[in-house]
Structures are given as structure tokens and as C-alpha cells.
Amino acid sequence: MDRLLGTSLPESAGSVLPADIIVLGKIVGPYGLRGAVKVHPFADDPMVWAKLPRWWVGQEGIAPERWRQTRLLGCKAHGDVLIAELECLADRNAAEAVHGALVGAPRAALPPAAKNEYYWADLIGLEVKNTRDQSLGRVLGLIETPANAVLRVGSGEQAEQLLPFVAAVVLDVDLAAGTVRVDWEAHW
């Protein structure tokens, strides 16, 4: 099965220096009293980026210059979330203040995607074609659900479609050709 590694910086947030920030997750709440936070990961293997020395933190929709780089002091898995200690968060009050913030890292700091692994940013804009070679539109974005990621597909001419990013539906992703081949009918 194809694996997703992270998402692109939200379009509303613009580009951040470095311009190729990959959003890795979202801060969903404080953890403990010393400033640690719970992070919902947007990746199948978030412990890979737990080894990064620095993360970028920013709010969706704010100006790019307001994203800030901070040192990652520690990170561990805890159920469905990560517990992260960030240098910029000194106590629980600071951790509560960043609820809903996004965390990311420059693409260059992340490991290259292995075969059948994709950063969400790489999927945005790819043309989606079904097994009849009909174009369903382009990948507009992805939605993270508890069961699996979902491709948002649209062309502007018809209603947006939501396709589960699972092996039974997504047959092939060809980044070089700019296409995603799916087992999905145009009228579904």
C-alpha cells in the first residue's frame, strides 16, 4: 500500500523560508506541566521526523514570516499522537497558547520518500484518471481521517469528489507523469 509522509504548507499560509516546508502535524493540546505538546501526525511513520533537530511552528492562515523555527528537545510516540518538547514552549501556558498550530520541517531535512511513499505536497495538482482513462480532475488536497487519508479531487467544472487513499482505489501514483490512476467511476 502507498504511504503518505506529510502534507504541504497550507496554501493560505503562503511560502516560508525555506520555501519548501512540509507540514508534519498539528498541535492538538498541551501535555503535562512543563510545556510539552500532543501532536497529531500527518504521516504513517512520524518517528522518522522525531529525530530532526529543529521544527517550524506556525498557525494556518498567518503570514509566512510569523512561522518560527525551534529546537526539538524530545519526541516520543504516545498512542495516536506524539508528545513533543519544543524549546519555544517553557510551560503549560505556552503549550496551551499554540493549540491548533502546525509543525513542519524543510523538505531538505526530511528523508527522501521510499518506493510507494509520498509527501502530500507531491500529490497536490496531479491529474486523477480512472481505469477507463477518464480524467476526474486534479488532486486539490487531502483530508486526514482516522481510517485513511482521502483525496479531494476536482476540476472546477463538476462537484468535488472524495476518494479514499487506499490500495483498492488508488492503483498507481506516477509522479513523473503527473498522474494518479484510480479504480473510480466519473459519476460516483
GROMACS .gro file of C-alpha atoms in nm:
model
  188
    1MET     CA    1   0.000   0.000   0.000
    2ASP     CA    2   0.118   0.352  -0.076
    3ARG     CA    3   0.216   0.556   0.230
    4LEU     CA    4   0.174   0.925   0.295
    5LEU     CA    5   0.451   1.110   0.472
    6GLY     CA    6   0.323   1.461   0.534
    7THR     CA    7   0.133   1.748   0.383
    8SER     CA    8   0.232   2.067   0.209
    9LEU     CA    9   0.218   2.403   0.375
   10PRO     CA   10  -0.144   2.524   0.363
   11GLU     CA   11  -0.199   2.747   0.061
   12SER     CA   12  -0.340   3.018   0.285
   13ALA     CA   13  -0.010   3.036   0.473
   14GLY     CA   14   0.199   3.104   0.163
   15SER     CA   15   0.563   3.013   0.141
   16VAL     CA   16   0.801   3.015   0.434
   17LEU     CA   17   1.178   3.046   0.425
   18PRO     CA   18   1.286   2.787   0.343
   19ALA     CA   19   1.009   2.779   0.088
   20ASP     CA   20   0.963   2.403   0.090
   21ILE     CA   21   0.818   2.344   0.437
   22ILE     CA   22   0.639   2.010   0.468
   23VAL     CA   23   0.370   2.018   0.736
   24LEU     CA   24   0.419   1.716   0.959
   25GLY     CA   25   0.135   1.751   1.206
   26LYS     CA   26  -0.090   1.967   1.418
   27ILE     CA   27  -0.059   2.053   1.787
   28VAL     CA   28  -0.377   1.925   1.949
   29GLY     CA   29  -0.313   2.018   2.311
   30PRO     CA   30  -0.071   2.051   2.599
   31TYR     CA   31   0.080   1.750   2.776
   32GLY     CA   32   0.184   1.781   3.138
   33LEU     CA   33   0.301   2.093   3.315
   34ARG     CA   34   0.642   2.157   3.158
   35GLY     CA   35   0.539   2.277   2.809
   36ALA     CA   36   0.520   1.952   2.617
   37VAL     CA   37   0.250   1.926   2.349
   38LYS     CA   38   0.048   1.650   2.185
   39VAL     CA   39   0.096   1.647   1.807
   40HIS     CA   40  -0.141   1.470   1.568
   41PRO     CA   41   0.092   1.343   1.292
   42PHE     CA   42   0.014   1.372   0.921
   43ALA     CA   43   0.235   1.076   0.835
   44ASP     CA   44   0.248   0.700   0.855
   45ASP     CA   45   0.590   0.696   1.024
   46PRO     CA   46   0.618   1.011   1.237
   47MET     CA   47   0.908   0.880   1.445
   48VAL     CA   48   1.135   0.945   1.144
   49TRP     CA   49   1.097   1.319   1.191
   50ALA     CA   50   1.116   1.288   1.568
   51LYS     CA   51   1.491   1.269   1.504
   52LEU     CA   52   1.504   1.614   1.340
   53PRO     CA   53   1.692   1.876   1.541
   54ARG     CA   54   1.451   2.160   1.450
   55TRP     CA   55   1.083   2.203   1.366
   56TRP     CA   56   0.898   2.506   1.230
   57VAL     CA   57   0.579   2.613   1.410
   58GLY     CA   58   0.305   2.831   1.263
   59GLN     CA   59  -0.067   2.888   1.250
   60GLU     CA   60  -0.264   2.805   0.939
   61GLY     CA   61  -0.354   3.126   0.759
   62ILE     CA   62  -0.094   3.356   0.917
   63ALA     CA   63   0.177   3.544   0.734
   64PRO     CA   64   0.479   3.328   0.645
   65GLU     CA   65   0.724   3.542   0.839
   66ARG     CA   66   0.540   3.456   1.159
   67TRP     CA   67   0.630   3.084   1.133
   68ARG     CA   68   0.925   3.023   1.363
   69GLN     CA   69   1.198   2.769   1.385
   70THR     CA   70   1.253   2.600   1.720
   71ARG     CA   71   1.473   2.326   1.856
   72LEU     CA   72   1.312   1.987   1.916
   73LEU     CA   73   1.418   1.881   2.265
   74GLY     CA   74   1.242   1.546   2.266
   75CYS     CA   75   0.970   1.348   2.096
   76LYS     CA   76   0.804   1.014   2.167
   77ALA     CA   77   0.502   0.820   2.047
   78HIS     CA   78   0.203   0.812   2.281
   79GLY     CA   79  -0.094   0.625   2.134
   80ASP     CA   80  -0.214   0.803   1.820
   81VAL     CA   81  -0.018   1.122   1.894
   82LEU     CA   82   0.337   1.232   1.953
   83ILE     CA   83   0.450   1.405   2.268
   84ALA     CA   84   0.695   1.678   2.169
   85GLU     CA   85   0.907   1.908   2.378
   86LEU     CA   86   0.994   2.227   2.190
   87GLU     CA   87   1.245   2.486   2.304
   88CYS     CA   88   0.995   2.768   2.240
   89LEU     CA   89   0.746   2.626   2.493
   90ALA     CA   90   0.862   2.682   2.850
   91ASP     CA   91   0.549   2.578   3.040
   92ARG     CA   92   0.189   2.458   3.014
   93ASN     CA   93   0.059   2.811   2.947
   94ALA     CA   94   0.287   2.840   2.643
   95ALA     CA   95   0.178   2.492   2.528
   96GLU     CA   96  -0.190   2.586   2.560
   97ALA     CA   97  -0.129   2.902   2.354
   98VAL     CA   98  -0.012   2.702   2.050
   99HIS     CA   99  -0.315   2.471   2.038
  100GLY     CA  100  -0.404   2.424   1.671
  101ALA     CA  101  -0.062   2.530   1.540
  102LEU     CA  102   0.103   2.332   1.262
  103VAL     CA  103   0.452   2.186   1.282
  104GLY     CA  104   0.677   2.120   0.987
  105ALA     CA  105   1.027   2.099   0.850
  106PRO     CA  106   1.204   2.189   0.526
  107ARG     CA  107   1.191   1.912   0.267
  108ALA     CA  108   1.574   1.900   0.262
  109ALA     CA  109   1.575   1.800   0.630
  110LEU     CA  110   1.340   1.507   0.571
  111PRO     CA  111   1.439   1.168   0.438
  112PRO     CA  112   1.358   1.103   0.073
  113ALA     CA  113   1.037   0.914   0.016
  114ALA     CA  114   1.086   0.543  -0.045
  115LYS     CA  115   0.909   0.348  -0.316
  116ASN     CA  116   0.529   0.381  -0.278
  117GLU     CA  117   0.568   0.662  -0.024
  118TYR     CA  118   0.459   1.017  -0.099
  119TYR     CA  119   0.467   1.351   0.071
  120TRP     CA  120   0.121   1.504   0.048
  121ALA     CA  121   0.276   1.808  -0.120
  122ASP     CA  122   0.384   1.586  -0.411
  123LEU     CA  123   0.026   1.471  -0.476
  124ILE     CA  124  -0.135   1.815  -0.492
  125GLY     CA  125  -0.206   1.907  -0.854
  126LEU     CA  126  -0.163   1.559  -1.002
  127GLU     CA  127  -0.424   1.459  -1.260
  128VAL     CA  128  -0.654   1.178  -1.145
  129LYS     CA  129  -0.756   0.928  -1.412
  130ASN     CA  130  -0.973   0.621  -1.377
  131THR     CA  131  -0.923   0.278  -1.535
  132ARG     CA  132  -1.120   0.397  -1.842
  133ASP     CA  133  -0.865   0.677  -1.886
  134GLN     CA  134  -1.127   0.941  -1.797
  135SER     CA  135  -0.995   1.244  -1.616
  136LEU     CA  136  -1.168   1.301  -1.282
  137GLY     CA  137  -0.982   1.627  -1.222
  138ARG     CA  138  -0.677   1.712  -1.015
  139VAL     CA  139  -0.583   1.646  -0.654
  140LEU     CA  140  -0.689   1.964  -0.475
  141GLY     CA  141  -0.585   1.849  -0.129
  142LEU     CA  142  -0.602   1.566   0.119
  143ILE     CA  143  -0.809   1.508   0.428
  144GLU     CA  144  -0.680   1.304   0.721
  145THR     CA  145  -0.941   1.070   0.869
  146PRO     CA  146  -0.899   0.806   1.141
  147ALA     CA  147  -0.933   0.527   0.884
  148ASN     CA  148  -0.721   0.665   0.597
  149ALA     CA  149  -0.633   0.975   0.403
  150VAL     CA  150  -0.885   1.100   0.145
  151LEU     CA  151  -0.801   1.266  -0.186
  152ARG     CA  152  -1.002   1.579  -0.269
  153VAL     CA  153  -1.041   1.567  -0.648
  154GLY     CA  154  -1.197   1.835  -0.866
  155SER     CA  155  -1.181   2.019  -1.194
  156GLY     CA  156  -1.388   2.327  -1.128
  157GLU     CA  157  -1.648   2.206  -1.379
  158GLN     CA  158  -1.813   1.943  -1.160
  159ALA     CA  159  -1.862   1.877  -0.790
  160GLU     CA  160  -1.554   1.785  -0.591
  161GLN     CA  161  -1.512   1.412  -0.528
  162LEU     CA  162  -1.360   1.248  -0.221
  163LEU     CA  163  -1.161   0.931  -0.293
  164PRO     CA  164  -1.011   0.717  -0.016
  165PHE     CA  165  -0.634   0.683  -0.044
  166VAL     CA  166  -0.638   0.303  -0.011
  167ALA     CA  167  -0.494   0.028  -0.232
  168ALA     CA  168  -0.840  -0.081  -0.355
  169VAL     CA  169  -0.897   0.267  -0.503
  170VAL     CA  170  -0.554   0.417  -0.574
  171LEU     CA  171  -0.392   0.180  -0.822
  172ASP     CA  172  -0.084   0.382  -0.916
  173VAL     CA  173   0.084   0.715  -0.844
  174ASP     CA  174   0.321   0.827  -1.119
  175LEU     CA  175   0.491   1.147  -1.005
  176ALA     CA  176   0.698   1.172  -1.324
  177ALA     CA  177   0.386   1.157  -1.542
  178GLY     CA  178   0.187   1.372  -1.300
  179THR     CA  179  -0.098   1.122  -1.264
  180VAL     CA  180  -0.284   0.915  -1.011
  181ARG     CA  181  -0.462   0.609  -1.155
  182VAL     CA  182  -0.776   0.509  -0.961
  183ASP     CA  183  -1.049   0.248  -0.969
  184TRP     CA  184  -1.332   0.501  -0.953
  185GLU     CA  185  -1.606   0.599  -1.193
  186ALA     CA  186  -1.659   0.958  -1.300
  187HIS     CA  187  -2.025   0.963  -1.191
  188TRP     CA  188  -1.977   0.819  -0.841
   0.00000   0.00000   0.00000
